[in-house]
């Protein structure tokens, strides 16, 4: 397969498709890829920029996000204030292409000034001997920037909230301290509040995490959490614990003798948003007058990007420190990401808490043949907010680093367990904007790899599922999601590939599962709901559409006899649209609808449901709780949540032969979480003695262990140039 060199690629809006030269990929997250790029001005000056592009696997949903994207980009482009990274451009444009070779397929881009620097959380952790009070001066420029955003003075009178203020979104650079990552930024409507739980646990104000209300006061609470972290080096708890925070502040020697300063710091962390100081800049000034009077005054940082010279690409190292060059927006949810991710189930499903019978089919909750279920033992306490923090969970099992194998660095590989080997195929060579066709097999008993023949067709592998004899793969000729055009199956016994029939619909399926006899594809919306594939006959059969609306980005899971996916129904009485699980039984070739969950599950279509062998487990976005659905009794339960809120609604899970469910959350800094359905207890793997692969890597159950392979992670984003990592975790 021939790859273009990076220097050949151009991107730009439809009317000027060659405007930017796309350089190397420098970061990749769940929904976007960040590239270094350049633009040459009319006067011949070459400027270095950061270009964010939507991940290829999301291209089929560009139209869903375009309207909101346009509104948000205009807002961000007007937000050119000191201490805030400058957004230069945002557009719908052709996929990366050679000069003059733009095609018809389009995607979304966001262009920002390039900033060299270091995230504040790294800056703090690399300086355990820092003067914590002196370090607070780094926040002055950001405080002034947030005050200006909240006032609306820079955006035509529209107040703007950031909604994800945290240390990793504050960049310490040669240009000054800069606030970045505006993926969740919103203009406040009349009334000055927006709804929906978004942001990072620990920095979420109580009114945001509990009621989904976000105002400028919530930004100020998050900023107070940042100051707390700078002073103590401790992340705020994901549950509101003011006394614990007060005690941590009192343990800082420079604050121990200054109760007034501690009181001022805690004022910004008050549970009542109206009690928080109304100006961050004034608040910082008051704190400095109380305990920082000896510090020199500093000027607010220059607006990034005012200097048209090309950035050197290096960070000046302080004496005795190793230079660390970090680009802007190091987190997964960068500007383009959050803008596009802002279209959620809230647009489809109302946030009602109604309960009652579902419209459609249901199963009577009679005597359970599996025996009684003791809620006090299975999954623990019923109150989702009374669960212990993930930091206090007992550590179980052990990590074992293994050979990462012969495959080159890539994102989004597909993998499956055959009973003997883990097959890893495909993936995206992000730095070359191309799809990989090669693969390899890992034997956990010997700890060795073997190469397998490359897939016999170019393009991207979108799905791979093990049937017991073969690995069935579906993909496209390129790396986009325009059409499903390739299908092949690999037999590890013969070491051969064969071309198989394509599904009856060219639409790319959302999920592909193995039922025990057939491959089942599922795709919400479009011209088809999916199809069943018989590998013995090499034949596909379409399945009927569900009797209710499926969420546009719904995930699905095979639960023994049915496919379960998220959906919604409109009650006969004309009430609000209600959440349901839609369940398809291929034996009966029929769908049924579950009863409603006990409360509104936020982030409904953007999470992977997990099957425990008895129940489907779903985690609500923003730490609002974890819920379980029993398909045999058609009932829901609220279960304890061991700080899975750190996943922000995104998590994946696999099951071991001993029944344990192992959860990999979206936050790459967190270890695995382990649920034992028999005892109802949670534990944690503890962090491995090295970098974990990112959330888009391969996560496979070998029955006795969990195999994790892919790009190693650093500080919340996939470092594209970093090596692959491979680990086995065994209970």
XYZ file of C-alpha atoms in Angstrom, residues 165 202-207 216-226 236-237 239-241 245 267-271 276 280:
31
model
C -11.602 24.887 33.626
C -13.496 17.371 40.915
C -13.770 20.684 39.096
C -17.535 20.462 38.599
C -19.524 22.742 40.889
C -22.113 20.934 43.042
C -25.014 22.538 41.156
C -20.362 31.657 35.229
C -20.320 30.834 38.956
C -19.578 27.204 38.033
C -16.531 28.351 36.052
C -15.423 30.259 39.131
C -15.823 27.153 41.300
C -13.635 25.217 38.853
C -11.038 28.001 38.965
C -11.088 27.740 42.754
C -10.379 24.022 42.311
C -7.396 24.901 40.130
C -10.190 17.996 44.264
C -12.432 15.042 45.104
C -17.593 14.397 45.534
C -18.054 17.715 47.305
C -15.946 17.484 50.494
C -10.321 20.474 51.192
C -15.263 31.033 49.540
C -14.760 30.264 45.855
C -15.537 26.600 46.613
C -18.805 27.361 48.396
C -21.691 25.012 47.530
C -18.886 32.719 45.538
C -11.867 35.980 39.852
